[in-house]
PDB file of C-alpha atoms in Angstrom:
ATOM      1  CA  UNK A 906     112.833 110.295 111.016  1.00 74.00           C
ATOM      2  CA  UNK A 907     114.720 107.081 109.717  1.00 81.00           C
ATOM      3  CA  UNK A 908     113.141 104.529 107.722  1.00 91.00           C
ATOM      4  CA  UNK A 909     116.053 101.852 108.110  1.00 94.00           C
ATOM      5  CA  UNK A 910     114.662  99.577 110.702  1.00 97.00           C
ATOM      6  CA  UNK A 911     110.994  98.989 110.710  1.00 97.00           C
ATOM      7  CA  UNK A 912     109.070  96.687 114.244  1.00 98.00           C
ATOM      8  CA  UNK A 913     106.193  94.767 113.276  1.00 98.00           C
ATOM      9  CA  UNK A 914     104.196  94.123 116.389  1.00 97.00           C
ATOM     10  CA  UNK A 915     102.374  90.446 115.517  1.00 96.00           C
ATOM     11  CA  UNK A 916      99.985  88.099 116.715  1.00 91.00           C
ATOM     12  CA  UNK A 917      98.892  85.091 115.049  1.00 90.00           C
ATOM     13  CA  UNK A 918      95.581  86.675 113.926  1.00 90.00           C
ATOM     14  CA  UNK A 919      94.111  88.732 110.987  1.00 88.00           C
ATOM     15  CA  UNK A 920      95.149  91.928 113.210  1.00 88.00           C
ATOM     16  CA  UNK A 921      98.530  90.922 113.228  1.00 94.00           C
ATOM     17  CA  UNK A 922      98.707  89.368 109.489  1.00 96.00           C
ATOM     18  CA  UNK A 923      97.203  93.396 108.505  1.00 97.00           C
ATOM     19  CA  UNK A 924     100.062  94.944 109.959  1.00 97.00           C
ATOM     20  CA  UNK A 925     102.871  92.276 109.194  1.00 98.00           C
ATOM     21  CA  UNK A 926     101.580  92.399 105.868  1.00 98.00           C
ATOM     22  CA  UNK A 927     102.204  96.599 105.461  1.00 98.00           C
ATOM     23  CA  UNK A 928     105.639  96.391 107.615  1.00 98.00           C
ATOM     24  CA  UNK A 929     107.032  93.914 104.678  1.00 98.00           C
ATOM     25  CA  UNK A 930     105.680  96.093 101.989  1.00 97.00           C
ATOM     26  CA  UNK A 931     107.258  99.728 103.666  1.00 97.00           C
ATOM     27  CA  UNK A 932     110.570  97.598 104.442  1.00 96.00           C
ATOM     28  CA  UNK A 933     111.184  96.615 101.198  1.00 96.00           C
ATOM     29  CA  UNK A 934     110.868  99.795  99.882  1.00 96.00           C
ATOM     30  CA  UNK A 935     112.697 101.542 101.328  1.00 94.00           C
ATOM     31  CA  UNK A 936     115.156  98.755 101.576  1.00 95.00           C
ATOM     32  CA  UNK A 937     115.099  98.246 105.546  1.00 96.00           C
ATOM     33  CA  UNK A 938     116.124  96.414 108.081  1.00 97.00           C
ATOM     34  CA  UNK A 939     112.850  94.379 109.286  1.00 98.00           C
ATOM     35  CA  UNK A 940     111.798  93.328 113.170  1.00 98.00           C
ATOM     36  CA  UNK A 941     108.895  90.769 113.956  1.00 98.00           C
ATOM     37  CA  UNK A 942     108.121  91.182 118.101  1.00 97.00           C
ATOM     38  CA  UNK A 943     105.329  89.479 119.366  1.00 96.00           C
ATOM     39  CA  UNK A 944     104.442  90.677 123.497  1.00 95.00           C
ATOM     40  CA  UNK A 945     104.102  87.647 126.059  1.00 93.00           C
ATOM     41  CA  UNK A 946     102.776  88.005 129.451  1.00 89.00           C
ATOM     42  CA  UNK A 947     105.699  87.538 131.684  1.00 85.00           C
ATOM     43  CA  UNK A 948     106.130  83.951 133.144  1.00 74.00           C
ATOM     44  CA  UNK A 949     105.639  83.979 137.051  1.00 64.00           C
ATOM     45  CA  UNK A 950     108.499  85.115 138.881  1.00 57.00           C
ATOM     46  CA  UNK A 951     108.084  83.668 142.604  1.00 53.00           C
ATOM     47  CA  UNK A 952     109.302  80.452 143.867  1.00 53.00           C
ATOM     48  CA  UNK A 953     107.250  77.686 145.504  1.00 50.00           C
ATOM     49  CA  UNK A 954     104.861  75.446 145.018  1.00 51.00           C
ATOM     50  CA  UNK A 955     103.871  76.623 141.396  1.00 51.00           C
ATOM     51  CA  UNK A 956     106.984  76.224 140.243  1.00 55.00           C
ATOM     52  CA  UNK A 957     105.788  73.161 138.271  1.00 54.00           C
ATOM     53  CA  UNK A 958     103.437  75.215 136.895  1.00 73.00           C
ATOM     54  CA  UNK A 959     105.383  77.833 135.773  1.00 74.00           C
ATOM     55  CA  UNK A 960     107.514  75.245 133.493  1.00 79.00           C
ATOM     56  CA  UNK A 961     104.813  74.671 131.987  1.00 83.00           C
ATOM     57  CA  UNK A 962     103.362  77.944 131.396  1.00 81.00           C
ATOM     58  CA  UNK A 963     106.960  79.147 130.167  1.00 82.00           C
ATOM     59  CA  UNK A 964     107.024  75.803 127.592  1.00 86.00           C
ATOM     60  CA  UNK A 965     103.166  77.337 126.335  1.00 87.00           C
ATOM     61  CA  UNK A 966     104.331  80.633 126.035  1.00 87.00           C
ATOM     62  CA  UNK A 967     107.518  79.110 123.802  1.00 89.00           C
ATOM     63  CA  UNK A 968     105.013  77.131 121.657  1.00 92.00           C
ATOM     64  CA  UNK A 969     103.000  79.852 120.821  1.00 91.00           C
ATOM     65  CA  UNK A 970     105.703  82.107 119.925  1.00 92.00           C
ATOM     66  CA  UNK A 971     106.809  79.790 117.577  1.00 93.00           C
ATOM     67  CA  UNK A 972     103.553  78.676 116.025  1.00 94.00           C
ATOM     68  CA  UNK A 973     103.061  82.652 115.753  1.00 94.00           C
ATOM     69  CA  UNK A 974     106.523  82.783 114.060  1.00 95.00           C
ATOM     70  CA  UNK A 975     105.875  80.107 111.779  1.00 96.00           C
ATOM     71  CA  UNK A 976     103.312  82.290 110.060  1.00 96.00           C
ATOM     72  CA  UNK A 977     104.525  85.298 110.325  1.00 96.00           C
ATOM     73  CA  UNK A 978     107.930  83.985 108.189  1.00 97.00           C
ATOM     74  CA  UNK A 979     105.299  82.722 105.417  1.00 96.00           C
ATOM     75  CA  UNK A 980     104.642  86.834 104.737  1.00 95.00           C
ATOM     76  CA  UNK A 981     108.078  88.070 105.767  1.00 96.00           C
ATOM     77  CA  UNK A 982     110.314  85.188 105.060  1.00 96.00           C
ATOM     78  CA  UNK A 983     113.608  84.196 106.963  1.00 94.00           C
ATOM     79  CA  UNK A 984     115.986  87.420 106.068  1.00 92.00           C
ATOM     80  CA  UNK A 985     113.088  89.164 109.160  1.00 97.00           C
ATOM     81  CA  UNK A 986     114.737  89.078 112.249  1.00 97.00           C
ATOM     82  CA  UNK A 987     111.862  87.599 115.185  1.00 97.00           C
ATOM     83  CA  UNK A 988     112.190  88.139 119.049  1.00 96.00           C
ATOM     84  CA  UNK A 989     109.691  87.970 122.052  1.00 96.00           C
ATOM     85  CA  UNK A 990     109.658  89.857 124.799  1.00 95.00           C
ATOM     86  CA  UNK A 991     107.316  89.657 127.902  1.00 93.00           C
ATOM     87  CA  UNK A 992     104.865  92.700 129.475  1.00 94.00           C
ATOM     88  CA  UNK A 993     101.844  92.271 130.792  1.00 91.00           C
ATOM     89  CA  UNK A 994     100.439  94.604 127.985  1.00 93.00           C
ATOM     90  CA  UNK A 995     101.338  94.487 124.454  1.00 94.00           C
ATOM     91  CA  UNK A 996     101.379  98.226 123.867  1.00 95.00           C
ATOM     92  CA  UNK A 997     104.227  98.845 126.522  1.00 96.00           C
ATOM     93  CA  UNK A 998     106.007  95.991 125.853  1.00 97.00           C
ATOM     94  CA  UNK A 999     106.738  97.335 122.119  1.00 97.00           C
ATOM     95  CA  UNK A1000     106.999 100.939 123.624  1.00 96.00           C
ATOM     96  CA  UNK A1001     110.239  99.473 125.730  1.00 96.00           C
ATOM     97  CA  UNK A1002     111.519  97.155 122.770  1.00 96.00           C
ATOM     98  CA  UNK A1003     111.688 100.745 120.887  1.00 95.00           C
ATOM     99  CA  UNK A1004     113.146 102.451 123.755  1.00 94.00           C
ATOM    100  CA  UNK A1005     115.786 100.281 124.174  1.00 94.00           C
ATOM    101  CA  UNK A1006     116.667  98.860 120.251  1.00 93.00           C
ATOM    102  CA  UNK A1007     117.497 101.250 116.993  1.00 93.00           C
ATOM    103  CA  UNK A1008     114.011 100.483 115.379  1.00 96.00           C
ATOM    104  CA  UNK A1009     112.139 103.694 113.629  1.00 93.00           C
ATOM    105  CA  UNK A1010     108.954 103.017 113.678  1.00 95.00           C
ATOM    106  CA  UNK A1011     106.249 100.817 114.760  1.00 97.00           C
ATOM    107  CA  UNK A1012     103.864  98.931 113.012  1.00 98.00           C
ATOM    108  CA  UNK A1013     100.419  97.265 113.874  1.00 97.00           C
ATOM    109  CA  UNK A1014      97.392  95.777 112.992  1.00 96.00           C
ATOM    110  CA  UNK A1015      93.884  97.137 113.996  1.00 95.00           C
ATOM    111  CA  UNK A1016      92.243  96.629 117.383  1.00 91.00           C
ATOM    112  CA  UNK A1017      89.430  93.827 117.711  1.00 86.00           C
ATOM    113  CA  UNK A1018      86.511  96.027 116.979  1.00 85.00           C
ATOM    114  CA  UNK A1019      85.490  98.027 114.308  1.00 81.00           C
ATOM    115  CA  UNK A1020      84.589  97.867 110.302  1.00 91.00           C
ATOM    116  CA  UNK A1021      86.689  96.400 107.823  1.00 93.00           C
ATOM    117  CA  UNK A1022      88.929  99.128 106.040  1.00 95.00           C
ATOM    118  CA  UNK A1023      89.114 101.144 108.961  1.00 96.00           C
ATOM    119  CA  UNK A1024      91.376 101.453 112.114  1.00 96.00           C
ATOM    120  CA  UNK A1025      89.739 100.859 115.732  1.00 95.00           C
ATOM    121  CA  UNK A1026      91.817 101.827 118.350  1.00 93.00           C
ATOM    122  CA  UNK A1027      92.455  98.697 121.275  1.00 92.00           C
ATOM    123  CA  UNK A1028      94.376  98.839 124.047  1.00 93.00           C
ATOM    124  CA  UNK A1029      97.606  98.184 122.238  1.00 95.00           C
ATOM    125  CA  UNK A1030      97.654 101.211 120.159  1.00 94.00           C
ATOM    126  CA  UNK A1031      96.260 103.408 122.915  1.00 92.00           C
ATOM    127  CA  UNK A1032      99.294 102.314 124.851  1.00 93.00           C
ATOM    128  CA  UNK A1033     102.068 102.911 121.786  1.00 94.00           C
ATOM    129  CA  UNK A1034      99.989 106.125 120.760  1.00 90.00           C
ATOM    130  CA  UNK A1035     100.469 107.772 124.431  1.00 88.00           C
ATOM    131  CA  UNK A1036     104.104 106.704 125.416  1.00 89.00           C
ATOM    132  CA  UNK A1037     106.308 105.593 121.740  1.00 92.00           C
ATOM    133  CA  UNK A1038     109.384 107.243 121.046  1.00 93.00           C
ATOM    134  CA  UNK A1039     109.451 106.624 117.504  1.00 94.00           C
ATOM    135  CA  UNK A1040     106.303 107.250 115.046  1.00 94.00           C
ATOM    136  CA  UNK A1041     103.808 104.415 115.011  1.00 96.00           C
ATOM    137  CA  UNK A1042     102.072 103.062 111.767  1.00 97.00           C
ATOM    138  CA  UNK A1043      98.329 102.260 112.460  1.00 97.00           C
ATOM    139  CA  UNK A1044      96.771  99.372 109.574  1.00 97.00           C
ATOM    140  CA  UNK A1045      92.969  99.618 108.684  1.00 97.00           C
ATOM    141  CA  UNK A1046      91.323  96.228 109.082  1.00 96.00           C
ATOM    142  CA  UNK A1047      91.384  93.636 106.490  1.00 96.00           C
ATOM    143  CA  UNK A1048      94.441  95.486 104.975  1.00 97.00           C
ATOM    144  CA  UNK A1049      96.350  92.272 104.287  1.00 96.00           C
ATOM    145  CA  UNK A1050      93.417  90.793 101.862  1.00 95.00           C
ATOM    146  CA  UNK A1051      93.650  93.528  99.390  1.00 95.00           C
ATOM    147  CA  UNK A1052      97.591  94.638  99.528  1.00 97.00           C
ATOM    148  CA  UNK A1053      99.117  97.009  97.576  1.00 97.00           C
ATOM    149  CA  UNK A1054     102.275  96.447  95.130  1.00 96.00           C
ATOM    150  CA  UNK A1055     103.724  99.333  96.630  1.00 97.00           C
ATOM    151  CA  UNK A1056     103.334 103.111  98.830  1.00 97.00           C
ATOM    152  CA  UNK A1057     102.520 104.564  96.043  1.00 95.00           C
ATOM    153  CA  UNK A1058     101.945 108.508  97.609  1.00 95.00           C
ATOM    154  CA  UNK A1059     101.829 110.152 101.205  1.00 94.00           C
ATOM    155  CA  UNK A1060      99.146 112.600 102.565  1.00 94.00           C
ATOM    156  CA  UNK A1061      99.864 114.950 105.439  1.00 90.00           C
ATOM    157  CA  UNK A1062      96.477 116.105 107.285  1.00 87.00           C
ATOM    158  CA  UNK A1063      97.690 119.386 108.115  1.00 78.00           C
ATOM    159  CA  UNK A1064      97.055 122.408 110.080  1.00 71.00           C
ATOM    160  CA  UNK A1065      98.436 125.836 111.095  1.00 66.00           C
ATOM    161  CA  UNK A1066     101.372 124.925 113.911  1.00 63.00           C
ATOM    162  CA  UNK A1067     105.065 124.189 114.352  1.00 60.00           C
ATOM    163  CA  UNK A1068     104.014 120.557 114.325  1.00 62.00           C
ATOM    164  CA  UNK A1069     102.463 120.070 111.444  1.00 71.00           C
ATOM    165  CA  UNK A1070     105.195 122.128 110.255  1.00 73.00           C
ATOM    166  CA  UNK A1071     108.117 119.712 110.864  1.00 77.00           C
ATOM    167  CA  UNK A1072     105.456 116.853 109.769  1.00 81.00           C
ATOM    168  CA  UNK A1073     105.597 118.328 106.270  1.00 81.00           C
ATOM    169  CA  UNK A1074     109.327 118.274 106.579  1.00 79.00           C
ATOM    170  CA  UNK A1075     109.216 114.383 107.695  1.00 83.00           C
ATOM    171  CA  UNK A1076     107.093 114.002 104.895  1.00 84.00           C
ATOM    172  CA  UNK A1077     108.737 115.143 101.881  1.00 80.00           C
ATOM    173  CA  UNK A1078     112.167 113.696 103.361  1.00 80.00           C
ATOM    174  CA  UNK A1079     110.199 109.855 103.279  1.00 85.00           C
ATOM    175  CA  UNK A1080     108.145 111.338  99.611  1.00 84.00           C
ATOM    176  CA  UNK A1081     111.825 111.134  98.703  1.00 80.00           C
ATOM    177  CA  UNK A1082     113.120 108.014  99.811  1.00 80.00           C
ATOM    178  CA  UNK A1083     110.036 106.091  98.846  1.00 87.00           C
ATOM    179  CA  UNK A1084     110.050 108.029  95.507  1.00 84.00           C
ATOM    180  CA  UNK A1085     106.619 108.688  95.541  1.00 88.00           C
ATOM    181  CA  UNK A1086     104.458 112.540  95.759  1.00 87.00           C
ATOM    182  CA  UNK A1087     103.192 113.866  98.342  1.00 88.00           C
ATOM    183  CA  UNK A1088      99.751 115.715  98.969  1.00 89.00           C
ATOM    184  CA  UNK A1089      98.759 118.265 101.895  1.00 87.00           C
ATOM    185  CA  UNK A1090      95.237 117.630 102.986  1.00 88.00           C
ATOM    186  CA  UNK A1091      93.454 120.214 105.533  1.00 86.00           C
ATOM    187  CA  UNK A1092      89.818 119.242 106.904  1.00 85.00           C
ATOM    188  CA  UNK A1093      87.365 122.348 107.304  1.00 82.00           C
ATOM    189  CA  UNK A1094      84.433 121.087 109.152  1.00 81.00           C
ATOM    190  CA  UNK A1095      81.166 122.565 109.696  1.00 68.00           C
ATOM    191  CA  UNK A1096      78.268 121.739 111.675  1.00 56.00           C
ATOM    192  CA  UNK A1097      75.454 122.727 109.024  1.00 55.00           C
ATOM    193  CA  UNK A1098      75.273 124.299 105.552  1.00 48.00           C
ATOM    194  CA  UNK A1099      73.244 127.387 106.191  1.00 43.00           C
ATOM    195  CA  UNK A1100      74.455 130.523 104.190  1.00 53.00           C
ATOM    196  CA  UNK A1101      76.563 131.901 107.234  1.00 50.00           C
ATOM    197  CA  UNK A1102      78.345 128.664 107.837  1.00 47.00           C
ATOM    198  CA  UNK A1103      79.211 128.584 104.146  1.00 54.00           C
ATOM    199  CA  UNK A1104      80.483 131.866 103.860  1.00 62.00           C
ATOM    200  CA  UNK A1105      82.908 131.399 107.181  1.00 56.00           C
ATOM    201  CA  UNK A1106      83.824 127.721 105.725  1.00 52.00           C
ATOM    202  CA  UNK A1107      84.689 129.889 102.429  1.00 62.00           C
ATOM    203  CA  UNK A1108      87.056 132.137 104.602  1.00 64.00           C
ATOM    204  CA  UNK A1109      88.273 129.375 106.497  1.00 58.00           C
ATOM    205  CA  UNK A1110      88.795 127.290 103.013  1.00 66.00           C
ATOM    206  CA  UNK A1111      91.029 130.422 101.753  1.00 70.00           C
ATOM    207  CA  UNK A1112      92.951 130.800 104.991  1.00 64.00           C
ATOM    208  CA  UNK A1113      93.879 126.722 104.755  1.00 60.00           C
ATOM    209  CA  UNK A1114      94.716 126.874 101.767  1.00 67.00           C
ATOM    210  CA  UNK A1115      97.112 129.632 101.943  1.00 69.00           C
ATOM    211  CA  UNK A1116      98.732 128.305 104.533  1.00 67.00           C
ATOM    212  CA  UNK A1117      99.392 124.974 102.846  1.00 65.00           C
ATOM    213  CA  UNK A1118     100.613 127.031 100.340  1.00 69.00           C
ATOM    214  CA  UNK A1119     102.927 129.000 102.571  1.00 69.00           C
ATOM    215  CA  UNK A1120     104.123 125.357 103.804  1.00 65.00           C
ATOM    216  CA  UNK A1121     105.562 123.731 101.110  1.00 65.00           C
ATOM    217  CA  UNK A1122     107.048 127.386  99.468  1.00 67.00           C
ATOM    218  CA  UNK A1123     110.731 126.496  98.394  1.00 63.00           C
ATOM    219  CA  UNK A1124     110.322 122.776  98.317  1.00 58.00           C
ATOM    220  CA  UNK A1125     111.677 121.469  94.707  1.00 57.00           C
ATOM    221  CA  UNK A1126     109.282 118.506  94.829  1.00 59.00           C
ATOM    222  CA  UNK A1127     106.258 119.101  93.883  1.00 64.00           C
ATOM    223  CA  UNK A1128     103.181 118.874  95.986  1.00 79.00           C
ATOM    224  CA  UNK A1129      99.647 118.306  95.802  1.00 86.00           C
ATOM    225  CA  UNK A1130      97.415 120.805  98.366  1.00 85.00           C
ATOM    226  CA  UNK A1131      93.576 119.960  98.825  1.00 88.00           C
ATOM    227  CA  UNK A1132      91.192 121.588 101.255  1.00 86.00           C
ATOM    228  CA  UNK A1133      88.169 118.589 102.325  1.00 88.00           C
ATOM    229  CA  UNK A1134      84.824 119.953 103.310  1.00 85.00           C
ATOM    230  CA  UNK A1135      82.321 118.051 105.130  1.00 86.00           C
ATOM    231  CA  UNK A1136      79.878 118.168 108.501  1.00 85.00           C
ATOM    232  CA  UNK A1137      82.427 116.289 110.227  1.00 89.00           C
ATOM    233  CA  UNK A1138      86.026 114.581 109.709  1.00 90.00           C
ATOM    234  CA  UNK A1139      84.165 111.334 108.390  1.00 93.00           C
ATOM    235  CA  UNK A1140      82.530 113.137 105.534  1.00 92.00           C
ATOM    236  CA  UNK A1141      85.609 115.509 104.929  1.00 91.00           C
ATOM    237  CA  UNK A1142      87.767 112.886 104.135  1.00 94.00           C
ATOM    238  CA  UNK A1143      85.431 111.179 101.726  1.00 94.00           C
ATOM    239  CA  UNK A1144      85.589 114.329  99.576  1.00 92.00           C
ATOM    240  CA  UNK A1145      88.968 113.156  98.111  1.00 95.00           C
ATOM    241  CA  UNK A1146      90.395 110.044  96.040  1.00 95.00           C
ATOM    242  CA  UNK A1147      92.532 107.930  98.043  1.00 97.00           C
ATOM    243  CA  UNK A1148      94.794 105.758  96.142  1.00 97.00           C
ATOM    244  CA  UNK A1149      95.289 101.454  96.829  1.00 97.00           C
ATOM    245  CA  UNK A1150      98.525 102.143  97.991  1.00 97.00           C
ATOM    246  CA  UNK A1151      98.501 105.500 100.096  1.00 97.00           C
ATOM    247  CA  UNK A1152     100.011 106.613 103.672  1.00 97.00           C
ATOM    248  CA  UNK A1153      98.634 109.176 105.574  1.00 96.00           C
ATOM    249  CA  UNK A1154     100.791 111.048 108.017  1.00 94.00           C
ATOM    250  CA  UNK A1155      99.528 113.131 111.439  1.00 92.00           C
ATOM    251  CA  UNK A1156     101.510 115.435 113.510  1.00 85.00           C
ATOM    252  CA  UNK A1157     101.227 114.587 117.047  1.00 71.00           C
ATOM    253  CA  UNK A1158      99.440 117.060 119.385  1.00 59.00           C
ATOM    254  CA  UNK A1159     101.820 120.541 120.390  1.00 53.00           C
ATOM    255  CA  UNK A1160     100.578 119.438 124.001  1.00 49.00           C
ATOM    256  CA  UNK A1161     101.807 116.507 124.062  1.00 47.00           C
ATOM    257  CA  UNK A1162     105.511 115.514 125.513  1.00 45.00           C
ATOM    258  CA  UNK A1163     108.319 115.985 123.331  1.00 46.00           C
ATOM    259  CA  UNK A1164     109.849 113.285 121.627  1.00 50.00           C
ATOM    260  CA  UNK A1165     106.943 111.109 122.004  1.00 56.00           C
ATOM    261  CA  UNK A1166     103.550 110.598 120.361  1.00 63.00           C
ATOM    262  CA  UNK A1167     100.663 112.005 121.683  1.00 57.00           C
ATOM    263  CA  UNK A1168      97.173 112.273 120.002  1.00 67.00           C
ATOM    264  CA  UNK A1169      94.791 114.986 120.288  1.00 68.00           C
ATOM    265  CA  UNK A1170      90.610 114.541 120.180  1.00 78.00           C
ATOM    266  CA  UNK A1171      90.527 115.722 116.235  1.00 81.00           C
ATOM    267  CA  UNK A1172      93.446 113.326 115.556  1.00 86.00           C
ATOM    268  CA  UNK A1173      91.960 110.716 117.017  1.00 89.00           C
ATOM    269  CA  UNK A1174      89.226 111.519 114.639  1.00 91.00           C
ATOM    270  CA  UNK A1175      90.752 111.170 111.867  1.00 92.00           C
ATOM    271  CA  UNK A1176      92.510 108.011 112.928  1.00 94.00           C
ATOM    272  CA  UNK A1177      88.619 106.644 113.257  1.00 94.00           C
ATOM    273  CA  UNK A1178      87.496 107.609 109.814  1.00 95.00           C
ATOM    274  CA  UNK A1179      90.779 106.957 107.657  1.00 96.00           C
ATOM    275  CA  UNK A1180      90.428 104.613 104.601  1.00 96.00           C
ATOM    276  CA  UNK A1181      94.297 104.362 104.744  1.00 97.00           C
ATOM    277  CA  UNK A1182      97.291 103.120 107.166  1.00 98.00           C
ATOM    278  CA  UNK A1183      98.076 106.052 109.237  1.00 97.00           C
ATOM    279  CA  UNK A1184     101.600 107.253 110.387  1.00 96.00           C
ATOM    280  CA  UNK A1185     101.845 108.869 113.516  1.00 93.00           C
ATOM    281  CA  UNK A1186     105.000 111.020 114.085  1.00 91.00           C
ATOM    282  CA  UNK A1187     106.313 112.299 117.811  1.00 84.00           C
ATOM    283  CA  UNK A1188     106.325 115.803 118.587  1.00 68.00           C
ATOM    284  CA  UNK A1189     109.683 117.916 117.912  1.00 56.00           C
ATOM    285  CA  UNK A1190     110.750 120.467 120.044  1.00 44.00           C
ATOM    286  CA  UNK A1191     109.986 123.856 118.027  1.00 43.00           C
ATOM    287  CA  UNK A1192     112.124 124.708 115.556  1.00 44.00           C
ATOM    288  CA  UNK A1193     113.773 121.308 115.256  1.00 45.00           C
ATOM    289  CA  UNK A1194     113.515 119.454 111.772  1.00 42.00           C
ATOM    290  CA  UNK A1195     113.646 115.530 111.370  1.00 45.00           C
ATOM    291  CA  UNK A1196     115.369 114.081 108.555  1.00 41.00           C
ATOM    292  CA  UNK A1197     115.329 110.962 106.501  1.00 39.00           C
ATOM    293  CA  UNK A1198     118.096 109.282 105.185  1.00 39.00           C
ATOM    294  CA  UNK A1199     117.805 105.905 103.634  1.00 44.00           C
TER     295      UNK A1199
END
């Protein structure tokens, strides 16, 4: 993984401001090339009597764009580049603008729903989140009122797998470039704390740990490794500090299609209950490792 052209999927909205507002901040940091898209519904394509019509639908579409545009330069000034390109959903029309450009990553705002500081899932990022081709950047609610001065560290949820694996190597790569540390998180969930749940959560803790261990063996930055307990991922992850300006990062599911991402029911989870902007990465074929360079 690159970090030298970031897309910023906007609408003129507090959804769109969120993730704008975290695509400036990871641009400039890692001193990248930035992309404002915002997806149109295509104008009609048939001749006849609604021609007419469709001249003025196409002129309505143009003015919104630029209104939209208009605010998004006021966050990302005028060194952003800003195209629009139509699909009749906004998801897949930023899937094929990453398909066919040299962009890295993705960026967007929250769906409609949901509680501020946390990331509801809409149709947009269901589409990106089955079908992208580069890793997509998910941006809790309300992000853009409270924004950091900076990433300041990353946090890979991990677990035992080739996937994960190659996420830690993403992950220290972009640690790197950012220059900022890195922690390895693993979630051990239980359904009750009765004495034979905590003894296998005490086995399981040991096992999770030594694998994180075993992960990040050899690597000459230093790492952070934390196990999170909890009845389920909500309360696991509110077992740890998370920092103003942190990133967590989750390896797509192994079952998923290579080179895309793909999310499976305990990411999704976490995705739900994060207090932090999320990175999705695509799955890598086994064995393969994705660099960084800035």
């Amino acid at each position: 993984m690159k970090i030298e052209h970031v897309l910023a999927g906007f609408l003129p909205d507090s959804r769109g401001h969120d993730g704008l507002a975290l695509a400036v901040l990871l641009a400039r940091q890692a001193e990248a090339k930035l992309t404002v898209a915002t997806i149109q519904p295509p104008p009609w394509a048939s001749p006849g009597p609604g021609r007419a019509d469709e001249s003025a639908w196409r002129a309505y579409l143009k003015e919104q764009a630029t209104a939209g545009f208009d605010q998004a330069r006021q966050v990302a000034g005028e060194q952003a580049d800003y195209i629009t390109r139509f699909n009749r959903g906004s998801g897949r029309g930023l899937v094929e603008l990453a398909r066919t450009s040299d962009v890295d990553s993705v960026v967007i705002g929250s769906g409609p729903r949901g509680s501020k500081g946390r990331i509801s899932l809409g149709s947009t990022a269901d589409q990106l989140l089955h079908a992208s081709p580069v890793p997509v950047l998910l941006t809790p609610k309300g992000y853009a009122e409270d924004l950091p001065s900076r990433v300041d560290r990353l946090t890979v949820a991990y677990r035992r797998g080739p996937g994960c694996d190659s996420a830690v190597s993403v992950a220290v790569g972009v640690a790197a470039a950012l220059d900022v540390p890195l922690r390895l998180v693993t979630l051990v969930v239980g359904a009750n704390r009765a004495r034979i749940e905590q003894q296998m959560l005490g086995n399981l803790r040991e096992q999770a740990t030594a694998d994180l261990e075993r992960a990040v063996e050899g690597r000459r930055r230093e790492v952070e490794v934390e196990t999170l307990e909890g009845r389920n991922v909500t309360t696991a992850l509110a077992e740890t500090e998370w920092r103003k300006g942190e990133l967590i990062i989750l390896a797509s599911s192994e079952s998923g299609p290579l080179r895309r991402v793909f999310l499976g029911d305990t990411s999704v989870k976490i995705i739900r209950a994060a207090p932090r902007p999320v990175l999705v990465l695509t799955r890598e074929p086994f064995g393969s490792r994705q660099t960084l360079t800035k």
